[in-house]
Amino acid sequence: MTDTAQPIVVGVDGSANAVGAATWAGALAARLGAPLHIVYATPYLGHNFSDAAAAVRAAAITGQREAAVSILGAAADAVRSAEPDLSVTTSAPAEAADEVLESLSAQSRLIVLGSQDVSAASALLIGSLTLKTITRSACPVIAWRGEILSPTTQPIVVGVDGDNSDAALELAFDLASALHVPLWAVRSSSSRRAPGDVTIPFLIDWDALEALEWSSLTATVGPWAQRHPGVDVSFFVEPAKPSQALLKHLDGAQLVIVGTRGHGALASALIGSTSLNLLHHSPLPVGVCRPSGD
């Protein structure tokens, strides 16, 4: 990477999905005034230490050298066709994809990966390149999926969960400001349960609890809104689990962004986490942000 500005990095593997991710990442880079770096590396094979896996890895390295030029060329051509003025560079390191992306993340603005789905089983074993990258990346990671190949005028959705949301809010406001689109800030209020779910339902002041949720949401988002006065922000408090609350607001949006607590590789990918559920169910690109310095 020769450009002095922090690039957006997109990983490609020769699939149509990866070319779509590269095209979308290129369009986003153009809107942000950032260069794009396209990387193709040895496929990530997960935690399989058998002799067969070693043989597959060796074969993949050989195949990589033969395929890298055409795969990178196809992705770069697709991006340049859509964004002829964008600065685009490519590389094909010899290391495994997860190692390459972790290294590049330290000097990148964003990493984008084509990712149509992340299964619960792969999450449990950290067997997905997308999850592996999220748990180790020094910058936000966007798992691209869907059919939109460039940013639109539709809103960006961001999940808000107290102090754990700072990284997600930073990215969400930066993108909403650059793209001149609205931002929908969503907070889960899963403490509001049906009366039959609590021992003494009539002694709970549900209105007061909801007021606290709204207060927490506005207090968390407020400082970011002051820094970005041009962003039109809407607030939502939903009586549902975080992933369900966010999924409810994806219709009509273009991107959803969440934070992760990042308590180690396995903990951040546990089944049932908000990030995992969105990676598994969201029809839109999903941005996942780890806390700064984690």
Short mmCIF file of N, CA and C in Angstrom, two decimals, residues 1 22 62 126 267:
data_model
loop_
_atom_site.label_atom_id
_atom_site.label_comp_id
_atom_site.label_asym_id
_atom_site.label_seq_id
_atom_site.Cartn_x
_atom_site.Cartn_y
_atom_site.Cartn_z
N MET A 1 0.84 -1.19 0.00
CA MET A 1 0.00 0.00 0.00
C MET A 1 0.88 1.24 0.00
N ALA A 22 -15.92 -6.11 -3.10
CA ALA A 22 -14.89 -5.18 -3.56
C ALA A 22 -15.52 -3.97 -4.24
N THR A 62 0.09 -23.21 -3.54
CA THR A 62 0.47 -23.36 -4.95
C THR A 62 -0.59 -22.77 -5.86
N ILE A 126 -14.71 -20.72 16.02
CA ILE A 126 -14.02 -19.63 15.32
C ILE A 126 -13.53 -20.15 13.97
N ALA A 267 -15.13 -15.58 23.52
CA ALA A 267 -16.24 -14.86 24.14
C ALA A 267 -16.93 -13.93 23.15
#
